[in-house]
XYZ file of C-alpha atoms in Angstrom:
296
model
C 69.431 100.050 153.239
C 68.389 99.911 156.743
C 67.508 96.673 158.864
C 63.591 96.393 159.478
C 64.497 94.528 162.609
C 67.093 96.393 164.516
C 67.330 99.563 162.364
C 70.828 99.297 161.701
C 72.558 100.470 158.600
C 75.210 97.781 158.627
C 73.873 95.787 155.934
C 76.212 93.845 153.548
C 75.442 92.084 150.198
C 77.028 88.594 149.808
C 77.351 88.290 146.053
C 78.340 84.495 145.804
C 74.994 83.371 147.879
C 72.773 86.328 146.543
C 72.035 87.466 150.014
C 71.866 90.769 151.932
C 72.592 90.279 155.650
C 72.472 92.541 158.813
C 75.875 92.120 160.330
C 74.364 93.586 163.612
C 71.507 91.069 164.206
C 72.033 88.428 161.408
C 68.810 88.928 159.739
C 68.778 87.933 156.094
C 66.904 90.722 154.126
C 67.027 89.182 150.768
C 68.117 85.790 149.498
C 68.536 84.018 146.101
C 68.992 87.186 144.301
C 69.755 86.726 140.555
C 73.045 88.061 139.517
C 72.528 89.723 136.185
C 76.183 90.627 135.702
C 78.205 88.828 133.063
C 79.915 85.732 134.099
C 83.709 85.760 134.455
C 86.165 82.986 135.000
C 90.079 82.699 134.996
C 91.772 80.520 132.503
C 94.516 78.193 133.605
C 97.831 80.170 133.582
C 96.488 83.325 132.786
C 95.775 86.367 135.235
C 92.728 87.834 133.573
C 89.361 86.175 133.270
C 87.163 86.196 130.320
C 83.570 87.059 129.865
C 80.772 84.562 129.237
C 80.211 84.328 125.423
C 76.703 83.642 125.642
C 74.144 85.956 123.577
C 71.957 86.415 126.429
C 68.143 87.149 125.993
C 67.114 87.682 122.594
C 63.368 88.879 121.642
C 63.736 87.705 118.030
C 63.762 84.170 119.189
C 60.784 82.309 120.320
C 62.437 81.146 123.618
C 63.989 84.458 124.030
C 67.433 82.770 122.973
C 67.809 81.059 126.411
C 67.304 77.433 125.104
C 70.543 75.312 124.881
C 72.119 74.342 121.690
C 73.989 71.131 120.955
C 77.339 71.498 119.042
C 80.081 69.260 117.914
C 83.568 69.275 116.978
C 84.711 68.596 113.330
C 87.753 66.347 114.899
C 85.185 63.663 115.396
C 84.778 60.800 112.944
C 81.897 61.185 110.277
C 79.845 58.424 111.961
C 79.636 60.510 115.187
C 79.130 63.782 113.491
C 76.083 62.151 111.686
C 74.909 61.022 114.988
C 75.191 64.421 116.280
C 73.524 66.122 113.624
C 70.531 63.999 114.010
C 70.574 64.795 117.813
C 70.793 68.529 116.728
C 67.752 68.184 114.637
C 65.646 66.519 117.476
C 66.942 68.972 119.892
C 65.711 71.895 117.735
C 62.199 70.128 117.707
C 62.200 69.731 121.274
C 62.704 73.565 121.871
C 59.222 74.220 120.590
C 56.625 71.492 121.924
C 53.504 73.330 122.009
C 51.444 74.772 118.916
C 51.978 78.212 120.465
C 55.795 77.818 120.356
C 55.861 76.187 116.985
C 53.643 78.876 115.384
C 55.763 81.821 117.145
C 58.969 80.281 115.958
C 57.732 79.874 112.322
C 56.325 83.616 112.370
C 59.876 84.792 113.755
C 61.653 82.856 110.989
C 59.275 84.350 108.552
C 59.960 87.889 109.986
C 63.847 87.250 109.593
C 63.366 86.467 105.890
C 61.215 89.782 105.210
C 63.899 92.047 107.348
C 66.475 90.419 105.107
C 65.094 91.192 101.844
C 64.048 94.606 102.899
C 67.701 95.114 104.410
C 66.380 96.333 107.774
C 68.525 96.055 110.760
C 68.091 93.796 113.893
C 66.579 96.603 115.860
C 63.735 96.663 113.608
C 63.253 92.990 113.703
C 63.310 93.124 117.477
C 60.707 95.791 117.617
C 58.577 93.957 115.433
C 58.654 90.724 117.343
C 57.736 92.628 120.501
C 54.678 93.900 118.675
C 53.774 90.722 117.225
C 53.808 89.167 120.710
C 51.640 91.738 121.876
C 49.115 91.323 118.719
C 48.896 87.528 119.651
C 48.317 88.485 123.355
C 45.445 90.434 122.375
C 44.132 87.850 120.017
C 44.640 90.006 116.872
C 46.503 87.588 114.610
C 44.210 84.288 114.668
C 42.088 84.232 111.254
C 44.716 86.556 109.528
C 47.547 85.617 107.271
C 50.864 85.749 109.295
C 52.761 87.004 106.347
C 50.351 89.972 106.016
C 50.572 90.733 109.795
C 54.447 90.823 109.804
C 54.581 92.975 106.770
C 52.046 95.410 108.149
C 54.270 95.576 111.364
C 57.506 96.152 109.469
C 55.664 98.975 107.609
C 54.618 100.567 110.866
C 57.765 100.292 112.631
C 59.759 101.529 109.561
C 57.436 104.632 109.424
C 58.022 105.119 113.290
C 61.766 104.957 112.909
C 62.123 107.014 109.870
C 63.267 104.273 107.674
C 62.485 104.947 103.954
C 60.443 101.875 103.024
C 57.498 102.532 100.420
C 54.261 100.636 100.430
C 55.154 99.025 97.101
C 58.426 97.565 98.371
C 56.896 95.848 101.198
C 54.043 94.493 99.045
C 56.318 93.148 96.577
C 58.421 91.426 99.431
C 55.104 90.096 100.711
C 53.850 88.724 97.448
C 57.145 87.011 96.861
C 56.563 84.888 99.916
C 52.747 84.532 99.869
C 50.149 83.544 97.288
C 48.950 87.010 96.730
C 49.637 89.084 93.868
C 51.176 92.614 94.269
C 47.856 94.533 94.077
C 46.403 92.072 96.416
C 49.334 92.290 98.809
C 49.175 95.982 98.795
C 45.449 95.961 99.616
C 46.033 93.317 102.456
C 48.865 95.373 103.846
C 46.771 98.377 103.978
C 43.930 96.655 105.582
C 45.753 94.801 108.216
C 48.135 97.968 109.085
C 44.986 100.117 109.949
C 43.575 97.216 112.312
C 46.987 96.842 113.882
C 47.607 100.580 114.549
C 44.181 100.782 115.928
C 44.261 97.754 118.279
C 47.730 98.363 119.539
C 47.413 102.032 119.859
C 50.249 102.968 117.536
C 50.540 106.416 115.967
C 52.088 105.944 112.322
C 53.580 109.181 111.337
C 53.688 110.492 107.589
C 56.996 110.055 106.138
C 58.910 113.308 104.701
C 60.309 113.445 101.345
C 63.875 114.088 102.356
C 63.897 110.697 104.055
C 63.777 108.901 100.649
C 66.349 111.102 98.815
C 69.671 109.511 99.925
C 68.134 106.047 99.190
C 66.922 106.999 95.738
C 70.073 108.636 94.746
C 71.968 105.529 95.700
C 69.814 103.434 93.740
C 70.349 105.534 90.581
C 74.001 105.797 91.229
C 74.047 109.631 91.096
C 76.839 111.830 92.026
C 76.892 113.809 95.332
C 76.350 117.150 93.947
C 72.966 115.774 92.522
C 72.167 114.495 96.074
C 73.040 118.016 97.550
C 71.058 119.816 95.001
C 67.920 117.472 95.547
C 68.061 118.279 99.217
C 67.994 122.027 98.434
C 65.113 121.737 96.081
C 63.039 119.436 98.423
C 63.536 121.964 101.334
C 62.513 124.964 98.951
C 58.909 123.201 98.103
C 56.323 124.633 100.133
C 54.828 122.354 102.792
C 51.373 122.458 101.608
C 52.355 120.923 98.303
C 54.420 118.148 99.995
C 51.439 117.215 102.254
C 49.089 116.797 99.365
C 51.570 114.575 97.176
C 53.042 111.016 98.234
C 56.264 111.662 99.930
C 58.313 109.186 97.663
C 56.944 110.781 94.605
C 57.943 114.236 95.699
C 61.488 112.891 96.411
C 61.703 111.201 92.796
C 60.579 114.579 91.251
C 63.244 116.510 93.111
C 65.882 114.174 92.288
C 64.858 114.243 88.574
C 64.909 117.987 88.517
C 68.184 118.184 90.184
C 69.686 115.797 87.569
C 68.171 118.011 84.854
C 70.043 121.019 86.663
C 73.437 119.304 86.103
C 72.350 118.320 82.562
C 72.709 114.548 83.618
C 71.894 112.044 80.851
C 69.189 110.221 83.248
C 65.953 109.676 81.565
C 62.656 109.971 83.112
C 61.726 106.362 82.215
C 64.788 105.117 83.893
C 64.141 107.188 87.057
C 60.593 105.728 87.140
C 61.445 102.247 86.623
C 64.155 102.233 89.383
C 62.166 104.025 91.808
C 58.833 102.233 90.820
C 56.919 105.374 90.245
C 54.667 106.040 87.316
C 56.375 108.090 84.363
C 53.207 110.208 83.855
C 53.029 110.862 87.783
C 56.652 111.706 87.941
C 56.507 114.079 84.930
C 53.606 115.859 86.426
C 55.201 116.156 89.847
C 58.350 117.277 88.306
C 56.696 120.211 86.487
C 54.768 121.264 89.690
C 58.006 121.332 91.572
C 59.671 123.537 88.960
C 56.666 125.690 89.531
C 56.502 125.923 93.173
C 60.373 125.597 93.950
C 62.523 128.842 94.355
C 65.347 127.311 92.432
C 63.609 127.404 89.054
């Protein structure tokens, strides 16, 4: 860095004061700079220091995880622990004072429940939190059911990250936490998904059948040889056929045909019930796969 006053390159940085100073003319180029590095301090009697154990910024929290938390020791008396628990309750309430903060906090709590039921990682929850904040900023969420908006965003992010979650799975989870029936939840999910994808300018890719294979085989408790054969059958199916059928239905048909190849005792109704597909649809798709696939 060059000093704008004297043109000297003898600029040093004082980390303790957060300043950058020219050693030739004494000009302070930068002051009160924030140090983003983790905090270290040495413990008594030890040479090495330890890092700050704070969680840092967390987009899945309404206050980004920067709010203070009140704790207490179990060594205290029951009376003191009771007092501190009441203080903790009021402290949590004071972290969200305005209606905007309270509604955002409740929405993120609901999001945590949905992600937990759908066994989605925290990275998906973080991305959904970012998109939900953008939707609130663009005033897309007012007047819409929060559960439906969160479920639609989960569906979009899962598709974008190639995580196999079907519409029916998300709709079932939505109906479990809302007053909607499963069919109504599915309609609401599709309607809100289209609105969010358009308003937030998101491209939702079409899933591929192979993305569902491993998960479906695990749910059916089938051996690895059937898993490998299902992948081979799925790869041999023409792309034109796979583009016309639902991806999860093609994956279910490939698994059923692979199980038949190994003479497994898996019944078509068991496969349909576990994978939540229709028996007639699965039977028809399985016959078409046997017709188009090179393995039959």
